[in-house]
Coordinates of C-alpha atoms in Angstrom, one line a residue:
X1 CA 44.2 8.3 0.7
X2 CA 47.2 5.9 -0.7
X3 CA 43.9 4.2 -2.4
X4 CA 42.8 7.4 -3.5
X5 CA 46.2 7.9 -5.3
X6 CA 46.7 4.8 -6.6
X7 CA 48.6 4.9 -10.7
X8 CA 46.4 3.8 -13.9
X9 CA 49.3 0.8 -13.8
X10 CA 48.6 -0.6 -10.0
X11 CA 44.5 0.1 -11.5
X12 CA 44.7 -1.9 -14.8
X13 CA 46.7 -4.7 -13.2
X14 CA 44.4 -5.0 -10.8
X15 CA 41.1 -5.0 -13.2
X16 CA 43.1 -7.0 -15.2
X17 CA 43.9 -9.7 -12.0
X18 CA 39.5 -9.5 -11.3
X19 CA 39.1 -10.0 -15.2
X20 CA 41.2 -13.3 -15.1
X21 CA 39.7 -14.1 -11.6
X22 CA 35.5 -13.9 -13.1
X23 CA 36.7 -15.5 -16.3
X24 CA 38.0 -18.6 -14.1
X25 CA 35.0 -19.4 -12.2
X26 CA 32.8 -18.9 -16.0
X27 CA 30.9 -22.0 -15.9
X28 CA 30.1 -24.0 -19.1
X29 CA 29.6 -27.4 -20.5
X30 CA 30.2 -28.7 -24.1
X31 CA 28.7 -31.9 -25.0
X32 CA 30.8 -33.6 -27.3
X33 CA 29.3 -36.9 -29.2
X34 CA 32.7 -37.9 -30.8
X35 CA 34.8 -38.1 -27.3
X36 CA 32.8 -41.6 -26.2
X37 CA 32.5 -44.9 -28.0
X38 CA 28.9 -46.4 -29.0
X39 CA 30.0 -48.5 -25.5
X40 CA 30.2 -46.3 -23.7
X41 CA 26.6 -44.4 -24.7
X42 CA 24.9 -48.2 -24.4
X43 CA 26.1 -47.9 -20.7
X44 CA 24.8 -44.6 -20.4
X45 CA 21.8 -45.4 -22.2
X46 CA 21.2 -49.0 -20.4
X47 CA 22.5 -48.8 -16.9
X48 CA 22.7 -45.0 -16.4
X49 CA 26.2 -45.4 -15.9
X50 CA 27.3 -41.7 -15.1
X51 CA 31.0 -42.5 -15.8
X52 CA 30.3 -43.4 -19.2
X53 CA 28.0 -40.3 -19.6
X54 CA 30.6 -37.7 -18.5
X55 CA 33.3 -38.7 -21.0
X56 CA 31.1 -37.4 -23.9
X57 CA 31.0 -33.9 -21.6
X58 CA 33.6 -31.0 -21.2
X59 CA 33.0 -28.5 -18.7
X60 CA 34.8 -25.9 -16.0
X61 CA 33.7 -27.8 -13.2
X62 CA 33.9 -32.0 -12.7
X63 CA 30.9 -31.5 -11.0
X64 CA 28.9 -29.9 -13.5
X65 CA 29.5 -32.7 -15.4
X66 CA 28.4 -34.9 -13.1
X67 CA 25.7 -33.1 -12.2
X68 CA 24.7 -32.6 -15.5
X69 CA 24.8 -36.2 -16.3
X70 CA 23.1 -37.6 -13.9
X71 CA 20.0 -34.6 -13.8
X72 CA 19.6 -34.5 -17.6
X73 CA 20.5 -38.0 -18.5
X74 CA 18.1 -38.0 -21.7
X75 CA 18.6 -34.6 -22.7
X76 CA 21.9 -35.3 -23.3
X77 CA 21.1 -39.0 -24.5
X78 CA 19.0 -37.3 -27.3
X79 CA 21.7 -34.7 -28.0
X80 CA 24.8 -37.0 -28.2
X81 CA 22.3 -39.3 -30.3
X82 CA 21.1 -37.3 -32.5
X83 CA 24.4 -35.7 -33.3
X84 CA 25.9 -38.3 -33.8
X85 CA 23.5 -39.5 -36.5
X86 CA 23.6 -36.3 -37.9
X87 CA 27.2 -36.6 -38.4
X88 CA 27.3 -40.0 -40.4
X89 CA 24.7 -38.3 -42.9
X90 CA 26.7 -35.0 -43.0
X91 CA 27.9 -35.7 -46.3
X92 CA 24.9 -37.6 -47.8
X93 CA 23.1 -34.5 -47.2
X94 CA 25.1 -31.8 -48.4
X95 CA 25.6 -34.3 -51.6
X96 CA 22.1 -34.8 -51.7
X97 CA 21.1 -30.9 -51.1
X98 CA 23.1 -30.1 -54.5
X99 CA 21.6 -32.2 -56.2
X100 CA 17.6 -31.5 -55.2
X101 CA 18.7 -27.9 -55.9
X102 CA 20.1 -28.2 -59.2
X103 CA 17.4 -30.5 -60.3
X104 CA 14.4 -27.9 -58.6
X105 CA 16.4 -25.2 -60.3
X106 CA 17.0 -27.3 -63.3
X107 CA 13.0 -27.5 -64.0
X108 CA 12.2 -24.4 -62.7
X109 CA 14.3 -22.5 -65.1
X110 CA 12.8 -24.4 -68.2
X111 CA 9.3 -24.3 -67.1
X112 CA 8.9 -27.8 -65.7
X113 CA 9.1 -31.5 -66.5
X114 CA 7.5 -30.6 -70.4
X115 CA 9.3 -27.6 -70.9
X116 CA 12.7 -29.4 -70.1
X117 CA 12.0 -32.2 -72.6
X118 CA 10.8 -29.3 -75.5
X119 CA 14.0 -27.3 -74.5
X120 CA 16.2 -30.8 -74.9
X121 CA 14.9 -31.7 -78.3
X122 CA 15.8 -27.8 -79.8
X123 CA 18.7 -28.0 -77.8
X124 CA 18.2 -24.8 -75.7
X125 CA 18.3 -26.7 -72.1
X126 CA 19.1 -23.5 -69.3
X127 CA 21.7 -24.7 -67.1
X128 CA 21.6 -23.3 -63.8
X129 CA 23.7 -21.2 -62.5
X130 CA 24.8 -20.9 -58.6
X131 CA 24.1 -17.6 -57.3
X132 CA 22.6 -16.0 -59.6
X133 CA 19.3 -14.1 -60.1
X134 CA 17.7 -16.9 -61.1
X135 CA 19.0 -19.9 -58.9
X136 CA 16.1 -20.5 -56.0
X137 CA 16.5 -22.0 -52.3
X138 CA 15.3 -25.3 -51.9
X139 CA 13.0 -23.2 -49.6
X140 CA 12.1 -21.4 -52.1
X141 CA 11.0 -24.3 -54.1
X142 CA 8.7 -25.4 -51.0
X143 CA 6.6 -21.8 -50.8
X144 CA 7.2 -19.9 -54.2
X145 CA 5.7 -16.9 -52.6
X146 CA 7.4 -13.5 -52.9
X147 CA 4.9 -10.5 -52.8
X148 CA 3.5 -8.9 -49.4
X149 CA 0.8 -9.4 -48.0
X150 CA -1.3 -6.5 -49.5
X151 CA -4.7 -5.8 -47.4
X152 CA -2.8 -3.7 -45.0
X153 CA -0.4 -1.1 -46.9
X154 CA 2.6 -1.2 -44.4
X155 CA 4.6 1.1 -46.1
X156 CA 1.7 3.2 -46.3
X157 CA 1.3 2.8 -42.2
X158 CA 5.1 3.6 -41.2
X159 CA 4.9 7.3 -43.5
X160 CA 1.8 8.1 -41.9
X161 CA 3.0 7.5 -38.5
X162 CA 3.9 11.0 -37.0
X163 CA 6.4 9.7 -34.3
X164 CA 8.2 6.9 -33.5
X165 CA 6.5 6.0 -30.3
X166 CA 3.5 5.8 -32.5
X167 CA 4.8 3.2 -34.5
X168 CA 5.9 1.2 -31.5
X169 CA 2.7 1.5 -30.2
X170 CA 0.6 0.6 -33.4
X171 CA 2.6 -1.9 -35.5
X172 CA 3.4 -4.5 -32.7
X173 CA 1.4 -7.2 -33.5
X174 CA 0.2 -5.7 -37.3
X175 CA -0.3 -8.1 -39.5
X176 CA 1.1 -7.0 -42.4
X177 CA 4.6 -6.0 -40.7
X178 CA 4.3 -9.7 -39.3
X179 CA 3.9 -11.0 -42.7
X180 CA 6.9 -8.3 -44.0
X181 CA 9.5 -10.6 -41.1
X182 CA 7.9 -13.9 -42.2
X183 CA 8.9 -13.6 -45.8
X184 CA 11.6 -11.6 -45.3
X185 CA 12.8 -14.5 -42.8
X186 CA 11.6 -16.9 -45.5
X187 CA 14.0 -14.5 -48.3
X188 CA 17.3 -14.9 -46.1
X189 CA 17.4 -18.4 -47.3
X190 CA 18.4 -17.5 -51.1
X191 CA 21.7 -15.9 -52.7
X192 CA 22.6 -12.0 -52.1
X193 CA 21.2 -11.6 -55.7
X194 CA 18.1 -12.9 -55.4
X195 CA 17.3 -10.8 -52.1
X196 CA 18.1 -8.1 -53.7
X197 CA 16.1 -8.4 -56.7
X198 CA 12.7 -9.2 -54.7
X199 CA 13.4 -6.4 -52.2
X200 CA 13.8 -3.9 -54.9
X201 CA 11.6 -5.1 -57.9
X202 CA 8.8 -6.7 -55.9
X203 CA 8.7 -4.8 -52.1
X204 CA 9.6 -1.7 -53.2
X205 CA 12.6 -1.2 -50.4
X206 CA 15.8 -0.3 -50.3
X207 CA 18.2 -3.0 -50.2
X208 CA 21.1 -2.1 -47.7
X209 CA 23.4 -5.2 -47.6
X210 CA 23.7 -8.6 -47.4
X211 CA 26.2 -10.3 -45.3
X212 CA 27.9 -13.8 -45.4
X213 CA 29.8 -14.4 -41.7
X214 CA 32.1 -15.8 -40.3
X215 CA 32.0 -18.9 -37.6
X216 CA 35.0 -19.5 -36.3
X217 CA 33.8 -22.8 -34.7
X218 CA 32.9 -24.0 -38.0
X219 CA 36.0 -22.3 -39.4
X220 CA 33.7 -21.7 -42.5
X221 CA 31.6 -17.9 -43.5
X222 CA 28.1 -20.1 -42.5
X223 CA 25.7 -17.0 -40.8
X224 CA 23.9 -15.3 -43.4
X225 CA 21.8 -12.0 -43.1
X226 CA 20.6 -9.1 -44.5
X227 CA 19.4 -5.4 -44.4
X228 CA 16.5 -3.7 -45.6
X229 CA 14.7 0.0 -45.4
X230 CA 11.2 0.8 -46.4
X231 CA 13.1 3.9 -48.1
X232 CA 16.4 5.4 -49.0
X233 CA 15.9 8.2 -47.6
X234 CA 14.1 9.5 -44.3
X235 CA 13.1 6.0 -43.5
X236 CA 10.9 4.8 -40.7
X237 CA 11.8 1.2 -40.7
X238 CA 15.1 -1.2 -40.9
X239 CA 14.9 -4.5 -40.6
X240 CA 17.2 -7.4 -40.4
X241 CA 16.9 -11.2 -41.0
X242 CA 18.9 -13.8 -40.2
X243 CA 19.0 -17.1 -42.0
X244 CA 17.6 -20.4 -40.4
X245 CA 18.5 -23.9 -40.3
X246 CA 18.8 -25.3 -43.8
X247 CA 17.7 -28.6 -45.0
X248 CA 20.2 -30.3 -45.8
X249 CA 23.2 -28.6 -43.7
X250 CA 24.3 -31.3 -41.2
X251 CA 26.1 -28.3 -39.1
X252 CA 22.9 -26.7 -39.0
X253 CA 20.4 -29.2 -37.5
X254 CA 23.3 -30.2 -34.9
X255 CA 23.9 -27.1 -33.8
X256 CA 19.6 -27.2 -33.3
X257 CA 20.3 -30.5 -31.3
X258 CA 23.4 -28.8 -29.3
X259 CA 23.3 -29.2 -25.8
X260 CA 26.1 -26.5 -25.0
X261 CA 26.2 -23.6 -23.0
X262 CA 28.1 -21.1 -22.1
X263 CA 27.2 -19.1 -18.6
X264 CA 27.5 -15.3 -18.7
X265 CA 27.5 -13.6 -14.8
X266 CA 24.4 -12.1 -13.8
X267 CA 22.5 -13.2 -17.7
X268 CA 22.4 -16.7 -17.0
X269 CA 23.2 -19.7 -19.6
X270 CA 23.3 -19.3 -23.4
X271 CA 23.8 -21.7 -26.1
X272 CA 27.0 -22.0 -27.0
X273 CA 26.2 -22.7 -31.0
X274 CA 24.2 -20.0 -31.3
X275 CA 26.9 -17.6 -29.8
X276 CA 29.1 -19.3 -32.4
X277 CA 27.0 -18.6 -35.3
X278 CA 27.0 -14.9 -34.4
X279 CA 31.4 -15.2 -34.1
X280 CA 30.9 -14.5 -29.9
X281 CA 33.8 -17.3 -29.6
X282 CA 35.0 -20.5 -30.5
X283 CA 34.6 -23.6 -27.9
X284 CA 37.7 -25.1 -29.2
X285 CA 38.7 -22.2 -26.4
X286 CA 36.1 -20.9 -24.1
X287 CA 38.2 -18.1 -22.8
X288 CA 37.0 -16.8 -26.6
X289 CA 33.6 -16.2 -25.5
X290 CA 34.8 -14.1 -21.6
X291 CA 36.8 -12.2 -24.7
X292 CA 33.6 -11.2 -26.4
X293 CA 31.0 -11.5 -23.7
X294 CA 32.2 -9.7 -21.1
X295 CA 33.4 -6.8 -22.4
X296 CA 31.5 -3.6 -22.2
X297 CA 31.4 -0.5 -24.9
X298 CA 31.0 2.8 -23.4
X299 CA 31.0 4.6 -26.7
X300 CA 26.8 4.9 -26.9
X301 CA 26.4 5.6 -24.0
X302 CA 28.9 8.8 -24.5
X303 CA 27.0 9.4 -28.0
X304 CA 23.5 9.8 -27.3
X305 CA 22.3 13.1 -27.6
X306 CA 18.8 12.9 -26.2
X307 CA 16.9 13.2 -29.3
X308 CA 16.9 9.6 -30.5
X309 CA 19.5 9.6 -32.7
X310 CA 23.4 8.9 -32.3
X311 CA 26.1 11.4 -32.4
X312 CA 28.9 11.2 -35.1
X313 CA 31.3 9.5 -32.2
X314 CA 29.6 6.2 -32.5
X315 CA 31.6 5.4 -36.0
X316 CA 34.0 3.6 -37.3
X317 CA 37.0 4.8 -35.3
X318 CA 34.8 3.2 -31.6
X319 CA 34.2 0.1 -33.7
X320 CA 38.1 -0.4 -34.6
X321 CA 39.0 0.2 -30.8
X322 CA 36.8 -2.4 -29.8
X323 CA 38.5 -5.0 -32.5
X324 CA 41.7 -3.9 -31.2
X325 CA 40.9 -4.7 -27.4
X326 CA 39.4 -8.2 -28.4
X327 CA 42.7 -8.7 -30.9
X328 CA 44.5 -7.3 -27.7
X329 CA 43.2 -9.6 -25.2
X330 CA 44.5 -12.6 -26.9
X331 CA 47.6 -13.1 -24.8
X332 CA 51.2 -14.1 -26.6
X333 CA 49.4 -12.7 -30.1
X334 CA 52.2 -11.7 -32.2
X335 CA 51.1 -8.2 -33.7
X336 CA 50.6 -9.7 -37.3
X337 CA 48.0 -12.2 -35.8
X338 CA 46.3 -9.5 -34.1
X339 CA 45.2 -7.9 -37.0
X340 CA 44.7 -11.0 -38.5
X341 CA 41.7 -11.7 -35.5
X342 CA 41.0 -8.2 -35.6
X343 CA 40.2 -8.9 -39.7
X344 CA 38.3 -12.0 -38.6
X345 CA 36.4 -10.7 -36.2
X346 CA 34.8 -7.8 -38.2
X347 CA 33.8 -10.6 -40.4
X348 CA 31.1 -12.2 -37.6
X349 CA 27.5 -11.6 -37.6
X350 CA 27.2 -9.6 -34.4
X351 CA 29.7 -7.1 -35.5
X352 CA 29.5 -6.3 -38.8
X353 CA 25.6 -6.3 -38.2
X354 CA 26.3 -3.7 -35.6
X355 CA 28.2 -1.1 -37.2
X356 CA 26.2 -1.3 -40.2
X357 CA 23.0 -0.5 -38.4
X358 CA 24.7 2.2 -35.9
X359 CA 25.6 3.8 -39.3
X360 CA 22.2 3.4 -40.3
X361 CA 20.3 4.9 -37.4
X362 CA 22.4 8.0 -37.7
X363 CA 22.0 8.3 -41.4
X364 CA 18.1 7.5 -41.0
X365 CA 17.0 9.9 -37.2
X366 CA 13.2 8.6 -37.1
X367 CA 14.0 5.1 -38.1
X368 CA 13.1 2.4 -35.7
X369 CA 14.3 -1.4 -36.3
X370 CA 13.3 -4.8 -36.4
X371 CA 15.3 -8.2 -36.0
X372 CA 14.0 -11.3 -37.9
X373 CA 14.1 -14.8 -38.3
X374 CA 13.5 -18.4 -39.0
X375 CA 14.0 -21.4 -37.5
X376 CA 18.1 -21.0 -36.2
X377 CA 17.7 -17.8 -37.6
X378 CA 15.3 -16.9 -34.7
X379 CA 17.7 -17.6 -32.2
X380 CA 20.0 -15.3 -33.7
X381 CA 17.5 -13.1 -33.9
X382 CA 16.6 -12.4 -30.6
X383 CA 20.2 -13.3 -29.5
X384 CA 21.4 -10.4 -31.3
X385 CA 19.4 -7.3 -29.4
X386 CA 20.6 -9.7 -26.1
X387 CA 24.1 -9.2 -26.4
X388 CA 23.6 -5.2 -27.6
X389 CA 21.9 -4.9 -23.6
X390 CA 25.2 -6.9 -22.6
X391 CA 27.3 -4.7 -24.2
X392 CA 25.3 -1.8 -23.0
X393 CA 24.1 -0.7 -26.7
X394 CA 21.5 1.2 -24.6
X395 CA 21.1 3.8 -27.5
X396 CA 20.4 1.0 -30.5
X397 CA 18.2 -0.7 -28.1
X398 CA 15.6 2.4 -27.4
X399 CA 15.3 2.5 -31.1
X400 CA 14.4 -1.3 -31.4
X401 CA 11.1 -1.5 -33.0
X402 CA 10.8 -5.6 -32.1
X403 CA 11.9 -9.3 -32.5
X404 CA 9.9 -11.3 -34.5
X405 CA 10.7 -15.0 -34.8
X406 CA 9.3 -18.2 -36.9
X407 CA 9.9 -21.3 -35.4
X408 CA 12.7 -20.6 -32.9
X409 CA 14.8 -23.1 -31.0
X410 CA 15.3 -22.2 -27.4
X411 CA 18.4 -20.0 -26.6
X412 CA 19.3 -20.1 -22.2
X413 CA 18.0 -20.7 -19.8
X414 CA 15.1 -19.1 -17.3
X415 CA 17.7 -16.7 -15.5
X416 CA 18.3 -15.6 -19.3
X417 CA 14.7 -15.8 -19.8
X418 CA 13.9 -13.1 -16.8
X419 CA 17.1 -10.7 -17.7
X420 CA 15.7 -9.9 -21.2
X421 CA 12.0 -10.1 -20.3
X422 CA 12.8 -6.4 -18.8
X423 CA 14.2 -5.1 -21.7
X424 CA 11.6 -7.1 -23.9
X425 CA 8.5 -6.6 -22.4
X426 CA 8.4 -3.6 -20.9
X427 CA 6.3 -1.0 -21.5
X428 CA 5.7 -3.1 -24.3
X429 CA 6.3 -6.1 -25.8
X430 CA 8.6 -6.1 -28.2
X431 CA 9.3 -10.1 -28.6
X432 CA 7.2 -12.4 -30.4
X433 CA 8.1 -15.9 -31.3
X434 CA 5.4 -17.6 -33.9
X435 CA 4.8 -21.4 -33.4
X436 CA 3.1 -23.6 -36.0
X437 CA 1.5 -26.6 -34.5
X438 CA 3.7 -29.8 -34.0
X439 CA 6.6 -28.2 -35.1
X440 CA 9.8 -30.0 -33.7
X441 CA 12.3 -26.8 -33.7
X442 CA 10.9 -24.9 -30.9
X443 CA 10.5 -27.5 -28.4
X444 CA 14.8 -27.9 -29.0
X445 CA 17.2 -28.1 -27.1
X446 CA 14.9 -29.6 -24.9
X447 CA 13.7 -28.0 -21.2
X448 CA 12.4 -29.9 -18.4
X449 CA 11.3 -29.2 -14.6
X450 CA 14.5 -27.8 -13.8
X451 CA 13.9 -25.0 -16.7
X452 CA 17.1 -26.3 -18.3
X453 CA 16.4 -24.5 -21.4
X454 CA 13.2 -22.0 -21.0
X455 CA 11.3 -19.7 -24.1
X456 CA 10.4 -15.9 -23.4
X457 CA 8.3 -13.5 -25.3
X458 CA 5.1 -13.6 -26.2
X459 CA 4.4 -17.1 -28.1
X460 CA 1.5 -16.3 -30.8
X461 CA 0.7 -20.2 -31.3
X462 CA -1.3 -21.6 -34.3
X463 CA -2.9 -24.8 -34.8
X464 CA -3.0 -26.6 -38.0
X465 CA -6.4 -25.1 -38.6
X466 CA -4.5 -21.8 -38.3
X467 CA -6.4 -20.5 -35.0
X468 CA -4.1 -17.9 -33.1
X469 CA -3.6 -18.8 -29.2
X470 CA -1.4 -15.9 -27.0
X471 CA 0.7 -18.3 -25.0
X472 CA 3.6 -18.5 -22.2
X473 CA 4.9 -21.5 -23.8
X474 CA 3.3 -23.9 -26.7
X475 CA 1.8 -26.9 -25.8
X476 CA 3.7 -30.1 -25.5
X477 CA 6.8 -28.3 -24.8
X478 CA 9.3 -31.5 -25.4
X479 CA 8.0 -33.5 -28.0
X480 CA 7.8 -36.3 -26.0
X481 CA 5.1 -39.3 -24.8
X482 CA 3.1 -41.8 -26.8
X483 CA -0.2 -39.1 -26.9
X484 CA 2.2 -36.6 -28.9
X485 CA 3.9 -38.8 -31.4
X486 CA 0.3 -40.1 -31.8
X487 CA -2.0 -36.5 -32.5
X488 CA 1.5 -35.6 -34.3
X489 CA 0.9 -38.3 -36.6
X490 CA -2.5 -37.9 -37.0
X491 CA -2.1 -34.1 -37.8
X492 CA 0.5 -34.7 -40.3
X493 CA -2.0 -36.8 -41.9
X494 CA -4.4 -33.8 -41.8
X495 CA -1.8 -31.3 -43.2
X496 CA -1.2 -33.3 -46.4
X497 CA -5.0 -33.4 -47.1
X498 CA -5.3 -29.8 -46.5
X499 CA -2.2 -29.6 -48.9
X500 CA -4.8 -30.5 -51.7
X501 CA -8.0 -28.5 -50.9
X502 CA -6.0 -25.3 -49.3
X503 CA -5.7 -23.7 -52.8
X504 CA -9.5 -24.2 -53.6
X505 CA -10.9 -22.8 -50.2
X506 CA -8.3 -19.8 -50.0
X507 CA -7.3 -19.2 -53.4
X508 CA -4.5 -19.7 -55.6
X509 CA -1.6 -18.1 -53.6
X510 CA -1.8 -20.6 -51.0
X511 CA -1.9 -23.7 -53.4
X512 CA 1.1 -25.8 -52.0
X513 CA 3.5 -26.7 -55.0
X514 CA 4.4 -30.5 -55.6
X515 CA 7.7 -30.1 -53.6
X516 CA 5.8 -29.1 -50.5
X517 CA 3.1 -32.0 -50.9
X518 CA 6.1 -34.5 -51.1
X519 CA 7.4 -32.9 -47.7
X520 CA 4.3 -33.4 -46.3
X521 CA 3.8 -36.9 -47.6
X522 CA 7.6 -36.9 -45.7
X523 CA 6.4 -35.7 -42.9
X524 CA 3.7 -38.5 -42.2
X525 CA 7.2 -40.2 -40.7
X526 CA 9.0 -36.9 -39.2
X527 CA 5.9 -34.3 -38.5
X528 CA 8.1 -32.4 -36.6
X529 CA 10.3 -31.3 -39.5
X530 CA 7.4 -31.3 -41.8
X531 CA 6.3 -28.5 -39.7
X532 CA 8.7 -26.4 -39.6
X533 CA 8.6 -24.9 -43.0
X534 CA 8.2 -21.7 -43.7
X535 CA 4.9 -22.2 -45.6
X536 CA 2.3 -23.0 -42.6
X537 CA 4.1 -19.6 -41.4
X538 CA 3.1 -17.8 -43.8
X539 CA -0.5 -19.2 -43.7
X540 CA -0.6 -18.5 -40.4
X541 CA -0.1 -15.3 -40.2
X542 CA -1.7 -14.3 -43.3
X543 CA -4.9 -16.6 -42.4
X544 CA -4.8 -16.5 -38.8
X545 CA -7.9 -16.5 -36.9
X546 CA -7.6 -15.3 -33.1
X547 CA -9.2 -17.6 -30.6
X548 CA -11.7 -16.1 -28.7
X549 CA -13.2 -18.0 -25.7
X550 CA -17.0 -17.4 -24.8
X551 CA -17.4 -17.2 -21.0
X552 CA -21.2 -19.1 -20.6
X553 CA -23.2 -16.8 -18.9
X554 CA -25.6 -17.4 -15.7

């Protein structure tokens, strides 16, 4: 009975004593290429000297680091290398991305090499302008595409549809709401003006919003997405997209290269840079992502009402409690700082993506949604609806219409893999990651026997001729060996011949512009990075042929 009776103060200080106790024994391990000298990684590198390997790790546990050195000696070896590389050329690049966008832009805007020397003789050179309706992506540069794919009327599809099980049932896998994530992945590259114009003018759609976020790792507003309806009002379908890895953003392709993870109880591991990107903590201090991670939100679960749709207590006033409790769990945080974190933290991708779209699902009752991406983008993704079943989102999460992601890094490990598969899979899939041939990204960070890092979902793969495979895990899952640098090679050397002839035996939309042919002339030396761009995406779903294997009969 004395249980029974215990006071709400002998209760929270002992959920509060459990709390401190679980976020103790949180496992994780940051791989960190500045701690060592180039010494030290030769005798990692040469003589497997553990010692030397463990001072470029930070961990909860001295022997996870040791563990982790000795079992995944290369994985790290290509990580801390790689990174380290990265981070000399940090500069160079984002000096170098400036100016290939300026000068794309530059040429763009005054209709090419002859119309810039016409417009410098009268004097009427266009400048370009950053961020403005007319200042392109250097991805957009690389696939100049902007309109749907047409054959298939989405739009069409999704009023027709009577119910929302029937659009679960019929669009997975369509086509034309494949292509719709694809170049809406392939949009989330350019300026909040730009997205809006094509969404409007050119799809049709309602543009909702579009969000720059903040990383507080990065200490820098570097996660970009946006929101989108097929219709303002009474619409069937939102979707969102997250923006990928881009080309010249050093932060970007080391984060892709990141070894880091954080380990949530009873998920499994997570990469740590991706939970960064989406503001779920900061590794500067790990006790950042327990904050985040393990806290759970009872409010949906109080404002379902049965018919699909979310009751009016799921607003604003839930979402400022749960800042509050994150501002309040930072001990020793004077109350001026806490509403400065509170502040910050409604600037991250996760949350401000949430409470737009709980807002939205109540506004819109028979919508269903759909999470995009490409490249890092991916990974947040399908990260995103992952943490909503952590936080026990359950009522968001009956409404998601499916994940589809372009050329997605790996995000945990297989104990992660198995947790979402349930809420993924089952009683349909829901997940689909798209891989294009050699492509480097998806076979990062790298897995091996010990499923270190491990894919889930269905992978739709397509070879360089464009032929669709239904997979468990594309082939050649590391990148590694003398046969795959060699077919790699010899593919890329396919894929810029194709560049020339792929207008003529398809038609003029998929004629690859001279920036693309001088990535794949690029890409004879890197055909890993020459295939991940967005265009053989496109072309694969848009000209995607499933295989069919012919059983031989007897």
């Amino acid at each position: 009975m004395a249980a029974a009776t215990s006071t709400p103060t002998e209760f929270e200080e002992n959920s509060n004593d459990d709390d401190k106790s679980e976020m103790n024994i949180t496992n994780y391990l940051i791989v960190r290429p500045e701690k060592g000298g180039i010494l030290d990684l030769l005798r990692y590198l040469v003589w497997a000297d553990i010692g030397s390997g463990v001072k470029f790790l930070e961990s909860s546990d001295e022997g996870i680091m040791g563990g982790e050195a000795a079992d995944h000696r290369w994985i790290i070896l290509v990580s801390i290398i790689v990174r380290k590389i990265i981070s000399l050329l940090g500069k160079p690049m984002e000096y170098t991305g400036f100016v290939a966008d300026f000068f794309l832009n530059l040429l763009f805007q005054n209709g090419g090499i002859m119309g810039l020397f016409l417009n410098f003789l009268q004097g009427k050179v266009v400048t370009p302008q950053r961020d403005t309706e007319t200042f392109i992506s250097t991805i957009g540069h690389l696939d100049g595409r902007i309109d749907l794919y047409r054959d298939e009327n989405l739009l069409e599809q999704l009023d027709n549809s009577v119910s929302a099980e029937k659009i679960a049932t019929e669009e997975i896998g369509n086509r034309a709401l494949m292509d719709l994530c694809i170049m809406a992945s392939k949009l989330a590259y350019e300026n909040a003006k730009v997205v809006q114009s094509i969404v409007v003018q050119h799809w049709k759609m309602h543009f909702v919003d579009f969000y720059n976020c903040w990383n507080d790792f990065q200490k820098e507003m570097s996660t970009q997405v946006f929101i989108l309806c097929d219709k303002p009002k009474d619409a069937n379908l939102i979707l969102i997209s997250f923006r990928g890895t881009e080309p010249f953003d050093a932060d970007d392709w080391g984060t892709d290269f990141d070894y880091s993870w954080y380990e949530i109880p009873k998920l499994g591991r997570v990469h740590m840079g991706f939970l960064e990107a989406l503001g779920l903590g900061n590794r500067a201090d790990t006790t950042t992502f327990h904050n985040h991670l393990q806290m759970k939100s009872t409010s949906f679960n109080h404002g379902y009402d049965g018919s699909g749709s979310l009751s009016s207590n799921t607003d604003s006033d839930m979402e400022e409690n749960e800042w509050d409790q994150f501002s309040a769990s930072e001990e020793g945080t004077a109350v001026g700082h806490k509403k400065f974190l509170s502040e910050k933290v409604k600037k991250t991708a996760y949350y401000a993506v949430r409470k737009k779209l709980k807002s939205i699902l109540m506004e819109h009752k028979n919508a269903k949604f759909v999470v995009t991406g490409h490249s890092l983008g991916g990974a947040l993704a399908v990260l995103f609806p992952t943490v909503l079943v952590l936080h026990q989102q359950t009522d968001i999460m009956k409404r998601l219409l499916g994940v589809y992601t372009f050329g997605q890094p790996r995000i945990g490990n297989l104990q992660l893999a198995k947790f979402m598969e349930a809420h993924l899979e089952y009683p349909v899939p829901k997940y689909f990651r798209v891989v294009y041939s050699y492509d480097l990204v998806p076979r990062l960070p790298c897995d091996d026997k010990t499923f270190l890092y491990k894919h889930f979902g269905v992978c739709l793969y397509y070879n360089s001729l464009y032929i669709e495979q239904k997979l468990d895990e594309e082939p050649d899952p590391n990148f590694y060996g003398l046969r795959n640098v060699v077919s790699a090679h010899l593919n890329s050397v396919w894929e810029l011949i194709r560049s020339f002839v792929v207008g003529y035996t398809h038609g003029p939309m998929y004629k690859e512009s001279w920036f693309m042919v001088f990535a794949r002339i690029m890409g004879l030396a890197l055909p890993g990075i020459a295939a991940h761009c967005p265009t053989d995406y496109v072309n694969s779903v848009r000209l995607g042929k499933e295989r069919v294997v012919r059983m031989s009969s007897f």
